[in-house]
Coordinates of C-alpha atoms in Angstrom, one line a residue:
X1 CA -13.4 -18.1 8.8
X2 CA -9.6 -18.5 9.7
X3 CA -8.6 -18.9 6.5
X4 CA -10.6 -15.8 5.2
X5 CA -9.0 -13.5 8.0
X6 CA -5.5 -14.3 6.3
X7 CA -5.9 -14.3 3.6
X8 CA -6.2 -10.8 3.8
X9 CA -2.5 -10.6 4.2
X10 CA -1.3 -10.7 0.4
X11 CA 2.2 -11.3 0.0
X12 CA 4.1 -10.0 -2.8
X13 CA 3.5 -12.6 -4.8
X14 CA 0.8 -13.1 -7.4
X15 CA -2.7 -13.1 -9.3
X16 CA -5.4 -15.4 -11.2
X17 CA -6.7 -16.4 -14.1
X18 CA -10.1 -17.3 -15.4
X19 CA -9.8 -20.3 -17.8
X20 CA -7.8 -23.2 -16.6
X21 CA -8.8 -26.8 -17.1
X22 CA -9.9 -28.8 -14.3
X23 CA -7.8 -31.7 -15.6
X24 CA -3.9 -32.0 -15.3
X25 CA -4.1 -35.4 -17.1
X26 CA -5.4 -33.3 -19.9
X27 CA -2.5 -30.9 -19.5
X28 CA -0.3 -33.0 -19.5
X29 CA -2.1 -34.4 -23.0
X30 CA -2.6 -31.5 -24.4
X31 CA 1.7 -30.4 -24.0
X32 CA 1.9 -33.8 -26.0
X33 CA 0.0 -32.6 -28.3
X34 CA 1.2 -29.0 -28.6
X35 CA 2.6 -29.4 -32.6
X36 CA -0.6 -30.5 -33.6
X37 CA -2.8 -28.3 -31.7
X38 CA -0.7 -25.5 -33.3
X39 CA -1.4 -26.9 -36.5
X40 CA -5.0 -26.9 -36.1
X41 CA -5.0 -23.2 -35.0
X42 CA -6.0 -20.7 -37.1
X43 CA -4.6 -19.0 -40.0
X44 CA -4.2 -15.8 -38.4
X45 CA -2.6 -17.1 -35.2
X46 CA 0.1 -18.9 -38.1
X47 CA 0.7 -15.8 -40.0
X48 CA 0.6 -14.0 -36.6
X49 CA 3.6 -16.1 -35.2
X50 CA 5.4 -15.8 -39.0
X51 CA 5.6 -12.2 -38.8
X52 CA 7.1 -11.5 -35.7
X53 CA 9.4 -14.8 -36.0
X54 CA 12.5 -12.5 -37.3
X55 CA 12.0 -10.4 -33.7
X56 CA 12.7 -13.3 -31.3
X57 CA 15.4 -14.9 -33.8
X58 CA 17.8 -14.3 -30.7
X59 CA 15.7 -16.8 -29.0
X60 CA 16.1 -20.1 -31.4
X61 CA 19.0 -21.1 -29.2
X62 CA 17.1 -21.9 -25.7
X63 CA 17.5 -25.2 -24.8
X64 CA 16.7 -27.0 -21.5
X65 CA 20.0 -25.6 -20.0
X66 CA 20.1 -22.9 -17.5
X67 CA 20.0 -19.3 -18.9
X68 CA 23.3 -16.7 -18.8
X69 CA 21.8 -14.5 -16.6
X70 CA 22.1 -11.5 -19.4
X71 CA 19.0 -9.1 -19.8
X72 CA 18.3 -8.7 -24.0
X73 CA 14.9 -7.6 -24.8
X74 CA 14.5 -10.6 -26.9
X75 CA 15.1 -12.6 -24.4
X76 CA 12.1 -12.2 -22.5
X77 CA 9.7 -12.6 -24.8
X78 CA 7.9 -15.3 -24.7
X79 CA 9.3 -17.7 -27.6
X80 CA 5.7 -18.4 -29.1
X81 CA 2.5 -16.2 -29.5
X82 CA -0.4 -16.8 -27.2
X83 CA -2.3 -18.8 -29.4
X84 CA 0.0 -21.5 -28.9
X85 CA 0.3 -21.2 -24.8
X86 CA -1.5 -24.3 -23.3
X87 CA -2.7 -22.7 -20.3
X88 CA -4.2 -19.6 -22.8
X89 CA -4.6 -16.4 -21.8
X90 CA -2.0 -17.3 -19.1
X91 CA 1.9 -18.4 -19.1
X92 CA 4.3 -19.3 -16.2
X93 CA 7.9 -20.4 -17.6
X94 CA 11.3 -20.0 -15.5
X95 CA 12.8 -16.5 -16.0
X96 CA 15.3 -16.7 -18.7
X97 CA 17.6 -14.2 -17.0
X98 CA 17.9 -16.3 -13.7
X99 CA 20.0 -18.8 -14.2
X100 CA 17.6 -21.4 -13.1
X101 CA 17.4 -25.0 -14.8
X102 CA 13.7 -27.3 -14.5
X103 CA 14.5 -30.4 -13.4
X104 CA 11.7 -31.7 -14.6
X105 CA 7.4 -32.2 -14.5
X106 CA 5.9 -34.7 -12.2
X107 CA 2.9 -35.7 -10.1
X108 CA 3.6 -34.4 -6.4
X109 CA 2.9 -37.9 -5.1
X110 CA 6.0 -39.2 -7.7
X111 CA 9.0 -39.7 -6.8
X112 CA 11.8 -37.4 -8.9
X113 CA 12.6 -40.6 -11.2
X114 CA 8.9 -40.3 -12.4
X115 CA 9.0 -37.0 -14.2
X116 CA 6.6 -36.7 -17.3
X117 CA 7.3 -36.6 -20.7
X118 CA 4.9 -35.1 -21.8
X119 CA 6.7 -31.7 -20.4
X120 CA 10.2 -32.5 -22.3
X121 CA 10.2 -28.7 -22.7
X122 CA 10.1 -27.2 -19.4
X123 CA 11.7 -24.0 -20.6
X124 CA 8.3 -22.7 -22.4
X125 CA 5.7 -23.0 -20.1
X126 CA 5.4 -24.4 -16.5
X127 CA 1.9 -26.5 -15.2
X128 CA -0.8 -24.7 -13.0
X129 CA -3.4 -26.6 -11.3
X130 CA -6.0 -24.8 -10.4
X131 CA -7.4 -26.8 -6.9
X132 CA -10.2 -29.7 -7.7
X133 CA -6.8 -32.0 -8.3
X134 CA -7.6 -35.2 -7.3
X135 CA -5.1 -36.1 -3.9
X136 CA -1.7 -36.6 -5.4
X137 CA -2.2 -35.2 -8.9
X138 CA -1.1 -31.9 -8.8
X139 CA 1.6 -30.7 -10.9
X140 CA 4.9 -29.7 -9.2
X141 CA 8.4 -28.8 -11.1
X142 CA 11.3 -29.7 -9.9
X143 CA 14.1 -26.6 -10.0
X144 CA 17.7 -25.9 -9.0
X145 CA 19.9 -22.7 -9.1
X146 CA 23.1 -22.0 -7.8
X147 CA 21.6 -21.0 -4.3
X148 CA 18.6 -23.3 -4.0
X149 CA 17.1 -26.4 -5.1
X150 CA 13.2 -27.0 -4.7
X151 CA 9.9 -27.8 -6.1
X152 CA 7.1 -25.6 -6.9
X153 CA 3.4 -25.7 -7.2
X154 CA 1.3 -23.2 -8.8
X155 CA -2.7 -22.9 -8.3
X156 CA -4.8 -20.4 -9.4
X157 CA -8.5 -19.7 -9.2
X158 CA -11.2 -19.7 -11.9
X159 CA -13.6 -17.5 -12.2
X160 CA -17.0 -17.9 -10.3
X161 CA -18.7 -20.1 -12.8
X162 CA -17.4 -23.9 -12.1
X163 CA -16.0 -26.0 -14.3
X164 CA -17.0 -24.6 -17.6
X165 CA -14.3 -22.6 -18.2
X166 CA -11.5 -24.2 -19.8
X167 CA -8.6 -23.3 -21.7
X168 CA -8.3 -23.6 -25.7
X169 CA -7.4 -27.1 -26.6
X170 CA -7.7 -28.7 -23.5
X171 CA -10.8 -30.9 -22.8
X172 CA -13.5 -29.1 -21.3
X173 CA -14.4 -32.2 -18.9
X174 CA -12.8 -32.2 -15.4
X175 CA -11.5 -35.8 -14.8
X176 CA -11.0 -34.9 -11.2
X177 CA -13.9 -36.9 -9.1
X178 CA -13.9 -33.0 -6.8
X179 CA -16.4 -31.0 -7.6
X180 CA -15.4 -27.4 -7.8
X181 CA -17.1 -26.6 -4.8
X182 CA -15.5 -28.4 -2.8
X183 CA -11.9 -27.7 -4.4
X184 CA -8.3 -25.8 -2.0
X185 CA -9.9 -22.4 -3.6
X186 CA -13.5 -22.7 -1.4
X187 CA -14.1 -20.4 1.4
X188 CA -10.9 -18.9 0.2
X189 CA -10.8 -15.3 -1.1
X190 CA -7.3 -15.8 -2.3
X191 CA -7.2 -16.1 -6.3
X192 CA -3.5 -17.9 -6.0
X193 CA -1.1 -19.5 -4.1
X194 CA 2.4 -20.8 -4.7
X195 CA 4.3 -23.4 -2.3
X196 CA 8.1 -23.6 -2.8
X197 CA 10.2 -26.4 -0.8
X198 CA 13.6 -26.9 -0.8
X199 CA 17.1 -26.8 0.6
X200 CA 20.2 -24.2 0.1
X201 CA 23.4 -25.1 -1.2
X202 CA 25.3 -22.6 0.2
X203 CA 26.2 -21.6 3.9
X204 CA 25.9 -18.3 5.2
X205 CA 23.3 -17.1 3.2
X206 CA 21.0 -14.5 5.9
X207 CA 17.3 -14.8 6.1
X208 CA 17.9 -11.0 6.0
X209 CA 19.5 -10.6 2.9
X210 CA 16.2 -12.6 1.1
X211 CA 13.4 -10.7 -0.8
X212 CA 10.9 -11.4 -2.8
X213 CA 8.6 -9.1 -5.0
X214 CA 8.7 -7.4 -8.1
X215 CA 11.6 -6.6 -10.3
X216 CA 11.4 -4.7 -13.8
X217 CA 14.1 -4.6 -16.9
X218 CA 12.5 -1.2 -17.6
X219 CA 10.8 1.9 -16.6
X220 CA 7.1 2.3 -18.0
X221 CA 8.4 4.9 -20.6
X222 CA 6.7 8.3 -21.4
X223 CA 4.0 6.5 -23.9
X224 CA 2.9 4.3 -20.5
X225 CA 1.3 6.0 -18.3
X226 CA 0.8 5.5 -14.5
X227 CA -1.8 5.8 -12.4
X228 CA -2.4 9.2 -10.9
X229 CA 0.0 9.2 -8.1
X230 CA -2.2 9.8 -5.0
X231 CA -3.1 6.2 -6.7
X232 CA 0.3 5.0 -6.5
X233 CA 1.0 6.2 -3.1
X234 CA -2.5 4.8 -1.4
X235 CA -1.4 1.5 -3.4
X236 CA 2.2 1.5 -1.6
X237 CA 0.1 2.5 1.7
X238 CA -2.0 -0.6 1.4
X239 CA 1.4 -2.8 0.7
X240 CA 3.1 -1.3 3.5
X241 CA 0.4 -2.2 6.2
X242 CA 1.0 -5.5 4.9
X243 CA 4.8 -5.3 4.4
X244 CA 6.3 -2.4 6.6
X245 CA 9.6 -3.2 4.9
X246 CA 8.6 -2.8 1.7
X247 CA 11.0 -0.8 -0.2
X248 CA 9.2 0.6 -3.4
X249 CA 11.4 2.3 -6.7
X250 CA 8.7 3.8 -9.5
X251 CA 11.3 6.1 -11.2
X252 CA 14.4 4.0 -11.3
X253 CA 15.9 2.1 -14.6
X254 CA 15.3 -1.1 -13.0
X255 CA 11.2 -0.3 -11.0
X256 CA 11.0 -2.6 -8.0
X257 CA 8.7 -4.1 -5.5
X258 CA 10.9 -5.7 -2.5
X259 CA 10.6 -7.2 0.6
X260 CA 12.0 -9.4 3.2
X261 CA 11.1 -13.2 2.2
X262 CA 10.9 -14.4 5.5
X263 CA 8.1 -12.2 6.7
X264 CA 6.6 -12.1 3.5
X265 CA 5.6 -15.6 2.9
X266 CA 2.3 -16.5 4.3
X267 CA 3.7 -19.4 5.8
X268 CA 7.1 -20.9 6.8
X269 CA 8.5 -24.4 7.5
X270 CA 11.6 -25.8 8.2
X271 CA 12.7 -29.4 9.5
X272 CA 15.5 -31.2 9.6
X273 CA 16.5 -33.3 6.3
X274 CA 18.1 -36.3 8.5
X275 CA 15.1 -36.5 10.7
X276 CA 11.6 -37.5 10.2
X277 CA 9.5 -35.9 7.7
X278 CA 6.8 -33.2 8.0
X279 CA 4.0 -35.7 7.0
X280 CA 2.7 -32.6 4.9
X281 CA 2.2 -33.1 1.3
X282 CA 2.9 -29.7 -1.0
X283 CA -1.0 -29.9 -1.8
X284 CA -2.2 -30.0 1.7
X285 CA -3.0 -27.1 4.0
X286 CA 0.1 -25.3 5.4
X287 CA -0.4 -23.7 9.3
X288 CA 2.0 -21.8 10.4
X289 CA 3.7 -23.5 13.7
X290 CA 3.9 -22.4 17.2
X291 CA 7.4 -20.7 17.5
X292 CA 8.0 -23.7 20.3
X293 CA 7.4 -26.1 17.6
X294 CA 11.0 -27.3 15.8
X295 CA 9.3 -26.3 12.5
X296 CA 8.9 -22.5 13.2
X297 CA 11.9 -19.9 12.4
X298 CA 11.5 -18.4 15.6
X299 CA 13.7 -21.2 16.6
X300 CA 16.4 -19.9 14.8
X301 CA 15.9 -16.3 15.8
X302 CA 16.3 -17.8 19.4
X303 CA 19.5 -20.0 18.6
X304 CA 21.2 -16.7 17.2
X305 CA 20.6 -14.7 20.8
X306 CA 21.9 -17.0 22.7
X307 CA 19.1 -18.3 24.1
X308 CA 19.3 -21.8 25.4
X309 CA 17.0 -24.7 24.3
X310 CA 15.8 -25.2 27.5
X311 CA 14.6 -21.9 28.0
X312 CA 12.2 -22.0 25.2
X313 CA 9.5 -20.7 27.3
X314 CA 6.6 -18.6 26.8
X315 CA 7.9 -15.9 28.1
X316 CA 10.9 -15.9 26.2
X317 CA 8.1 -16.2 22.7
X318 CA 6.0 -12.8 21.1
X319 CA 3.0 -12.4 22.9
X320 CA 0.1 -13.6 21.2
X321 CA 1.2 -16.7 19.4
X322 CA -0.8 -19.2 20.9
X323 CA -4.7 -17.8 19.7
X324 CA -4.6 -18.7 16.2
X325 CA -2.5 -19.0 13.0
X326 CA -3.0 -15.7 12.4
X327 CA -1.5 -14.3 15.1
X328 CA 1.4 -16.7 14.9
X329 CA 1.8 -15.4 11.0
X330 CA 1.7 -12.0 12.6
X331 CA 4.6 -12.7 15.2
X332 CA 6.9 -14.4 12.8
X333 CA 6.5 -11.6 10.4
X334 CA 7.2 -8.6 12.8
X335 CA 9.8 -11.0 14.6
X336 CA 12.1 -11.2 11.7
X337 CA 10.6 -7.9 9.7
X338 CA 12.4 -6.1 12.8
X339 CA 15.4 -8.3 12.3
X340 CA 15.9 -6.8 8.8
X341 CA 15.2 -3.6 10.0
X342 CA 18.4 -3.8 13.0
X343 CA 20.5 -5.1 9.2
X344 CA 21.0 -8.1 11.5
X345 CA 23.4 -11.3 9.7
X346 CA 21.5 -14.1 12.0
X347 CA 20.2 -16.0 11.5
X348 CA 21.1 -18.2 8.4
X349 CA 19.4 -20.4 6.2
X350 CA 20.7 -23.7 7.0
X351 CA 21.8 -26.1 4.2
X352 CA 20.7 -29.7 6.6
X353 CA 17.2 -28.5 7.0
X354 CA 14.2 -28.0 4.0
X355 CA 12.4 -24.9 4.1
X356 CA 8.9 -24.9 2.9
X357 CA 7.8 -21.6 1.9
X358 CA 3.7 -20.4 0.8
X359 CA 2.7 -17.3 -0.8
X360 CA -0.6 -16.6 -1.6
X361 CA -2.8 -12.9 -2.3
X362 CA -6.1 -11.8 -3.4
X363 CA -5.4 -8.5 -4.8
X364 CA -4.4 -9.3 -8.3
X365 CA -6.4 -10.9 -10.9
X366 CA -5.5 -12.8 -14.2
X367 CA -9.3 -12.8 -16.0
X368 CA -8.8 -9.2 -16.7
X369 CA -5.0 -9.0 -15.3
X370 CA -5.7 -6.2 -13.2
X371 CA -4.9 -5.3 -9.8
X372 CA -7.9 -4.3 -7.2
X373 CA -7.1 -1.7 -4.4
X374 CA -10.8 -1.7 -3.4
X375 CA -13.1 0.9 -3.0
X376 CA -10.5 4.0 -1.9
X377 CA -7.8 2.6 -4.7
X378 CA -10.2 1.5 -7.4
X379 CA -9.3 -1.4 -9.7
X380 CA -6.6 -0.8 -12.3
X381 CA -5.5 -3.0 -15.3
X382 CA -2.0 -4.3 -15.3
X383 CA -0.8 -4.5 -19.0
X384 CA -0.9 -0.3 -20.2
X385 CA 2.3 0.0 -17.4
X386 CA 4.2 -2.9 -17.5
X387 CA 5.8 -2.0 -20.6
X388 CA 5.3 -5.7 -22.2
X389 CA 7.3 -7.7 -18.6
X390 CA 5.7 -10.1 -16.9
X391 CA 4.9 -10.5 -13.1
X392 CA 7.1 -12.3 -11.0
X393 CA 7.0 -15.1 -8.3
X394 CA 10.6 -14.8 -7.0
X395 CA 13.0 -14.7 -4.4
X396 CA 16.5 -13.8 -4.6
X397 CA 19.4 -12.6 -2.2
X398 CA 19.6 -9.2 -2.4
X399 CA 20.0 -6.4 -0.3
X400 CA 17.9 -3.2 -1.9
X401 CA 19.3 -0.8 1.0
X402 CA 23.1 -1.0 0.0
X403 CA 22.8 -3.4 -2.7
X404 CA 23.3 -2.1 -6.4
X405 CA 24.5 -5.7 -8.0
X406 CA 22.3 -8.0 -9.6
X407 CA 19.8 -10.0 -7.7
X408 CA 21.4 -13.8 -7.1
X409 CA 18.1 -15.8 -7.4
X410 CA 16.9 -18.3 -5.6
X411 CA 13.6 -19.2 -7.6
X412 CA 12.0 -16.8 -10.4
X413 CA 9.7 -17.3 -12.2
X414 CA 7.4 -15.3 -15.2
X415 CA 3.8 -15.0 -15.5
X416 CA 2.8 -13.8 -19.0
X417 CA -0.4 -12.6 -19.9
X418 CA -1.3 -12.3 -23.0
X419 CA -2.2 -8.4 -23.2
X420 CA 0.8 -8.0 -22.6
X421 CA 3.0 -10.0 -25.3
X422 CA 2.2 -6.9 -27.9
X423 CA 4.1 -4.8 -26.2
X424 CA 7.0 -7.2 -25.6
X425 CA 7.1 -7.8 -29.0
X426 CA 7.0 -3.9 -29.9
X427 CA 10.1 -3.0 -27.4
X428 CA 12.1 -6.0 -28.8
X429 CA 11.7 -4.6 -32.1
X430 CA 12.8 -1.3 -31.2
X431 CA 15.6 -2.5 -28.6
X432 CA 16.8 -4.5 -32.3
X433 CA 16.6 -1.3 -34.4
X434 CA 18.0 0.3 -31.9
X435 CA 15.2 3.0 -30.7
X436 CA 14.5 2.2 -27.8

């Protein structure tokens, strides 16, 4: 099918995991009920949180308000063990070192006055639905930073074996009248998917300058070790085939993973805000648009050289747009992927319109939080070489080829799993003592 050919094209986004309740009224329950669902946990999860409390002492300041943007070890550790996550062995929270404030927790068919209580604390873990939702009931966060304000959805895939899965202290019946056959993950071989909409608050901010991807606080160290490095370099091979502008940095004190956000994302959208809506809900299906269509970026690529409205023909358009949504995904990506490449300014995001943005891949997976290059790259687990960091679903401006400032985010956001909150623990401790 269509959506199995492109799916194909993983962005550099993110993964899955393998227990996740089929029932976001029971999330949102079961966040209400977080203090006495910790209480009912068990001893060793109790005396487990008590001994490492003096590590993240640093910590017992976060509030709702928008992080400082500075980089302690402590401060990205995840301010409870994993016993206590709600969505168990898996946590998404807002990146404390991007500046970036929740808004708040609501129903995507709400309007932002109906955000939930139930999710008073935004700063500790974020919702994820995980696709048999009934219409209008997934979970979306409302976000701002000082480039971008949006909403974003999360959904992830469960394993293989329905419903039955569920996470610890949620309830294990799905409320949702879907069956998990017939949920957004089937026929699918992608494992996630993120949608981010939203509008820029600045001007002259370049779609070129805009990347999304992977960026570490620290080098895996000499007690990590890497995968054999023919390993590494057929794993950069397959990104690059996906992402020829990938720029890739093993060996540097900050590792990174970058690559142009407009030909990245799976999908892109943009419409006016003063005119009529896109009649597209955040849960429904994105296509990507014909580049004649006002929705597709290709407009704006036009606009910039100087080609008339009127001329909008065919002829002026990449070859091949027409057959299918893959091959309009295709044409947008090497359209503006060769735009970056010429270091061109235009064109720029523009702060009247709302840009909808999809990610979604299939090569990472959450069950086991490992990453699977198929037969030739084999299937690797994730948590031995991060180092105790997260993943990242992220975009920032940024310029990796003559940038050496911080990142000015747009969105970031962490996704914890718990193999590797050890670690983070263990590096706090010594970037504490001092022994880093």
């Amino acid at each position: 099918s269509e959506n199995t050919q492109y799916d194909n094209d993983a962005s550099a986004s993110i993964p899955r995991s393998d227990t996740l309740d089929a029932s976001n009224e029971a999330v949102a329950n079961a966040f209400a009920d977080a203090g006495s669902r910790s209480t009912r946990s068990s001893r060793s999860g109790a005396q487990q949180q008590q001994q490492r409390q003096h590590v993240l002492t640093s910590q017992s300041s976060q509030s709702s308000q928008p992080s400082t943007g500075t980089d302690t070890d402590t401060d990205f550790v995840p301010p409870t063990p994993p016993s206590t996550w709600p969505h168990r062995p898996l946590l998404i929270r807002p990146s404390p070192d991007s500046s970036m404030r929740i808004i708040g927790i609501r129903y995507s068919s709400s309007t932002t006055s109906d955000y939930l209580p139930e999710y008073c604390d935004c700063t500790s873990s974020l919702p994820i639905n995980i696709g048999t939702e009934d219409r209008g009931k997934c979970l979306v966060a409302d976000f701002e930073t000082d480039l971008f304000v949006g909403t974003v959805l999360f959904r992830i895939k469960l394993r293989d074996r329905g419903n039955s899965g569920t996470l610890s202290g949620m309830n294990p019946q799905p409320s949702s009248s879907r069956s998990y056959c017939n949920c957004y993950f089937t026929g699918k071989k992608r494992t996630f998917q993120a949608v981010i909409r939203g509008k820029f608050r600045q001007t002259q901010i370049s779609m070129s300058d805009c990347i999304t991807g992977q960026w570490f606080h620290h080098s895996p160290g000499k007690k990590k070790k890497l995968p054999p490095k023919f390993i590494l370099n057929g794993a950069v091979s397959v990104f690059k085939a996906l992402a020829p502008q990938l720029t890739v940095d093993f060996d540097g004190r900050n590792p990174k993973f970058l690559s142009p956000l407009v030909s990245t994302a799976q999908t892109v959208l943009s419409r006016d805000i003063a005119g009529d809506s896109l009649g597209i809900s955040m849960e429904d299906a994105m296509v990507e648009p014909y580049p004649t269509d006002s929705q597709s970026l290709h407009q704006d690529l036009l606009k910039c050289n100087n080609i008339p409205l009127p001329l909008l023909q065919p002829q002026s358009l990449p070859t091949g747009t027409s057959k299918s949504v893959q091959s309009r995904i295709k044409a947008r990506k090497k359209a503006f992927d060769k735009n970056y490449a010429r270091r061109q300014k235009t064109p720029y995001f523009d702060t009247s319109k709302e840009y909808t943005f999809e990610f979604f891949q299939h090569l990472l997976h959450f069950d086991d939080f490992s990453v699977d290059l198929g037969k030739v790259g084999g299937k690797h687990r994730l948590a031995g070489v991060l180092y105790g960091e997260p993943l990242k679903c992220m975009a920032a401006r940024y310029d990796p080829r003559r940038d050496d400032r911080r990142p000015e985010y747009l969105w970031n956001f962490d996704i914890w799993h718990e193999s590797c909150y050890d670690d983070a623990i263990a590096r706090a401790q010594r970037s504490r003592e001092g022994t880093r």
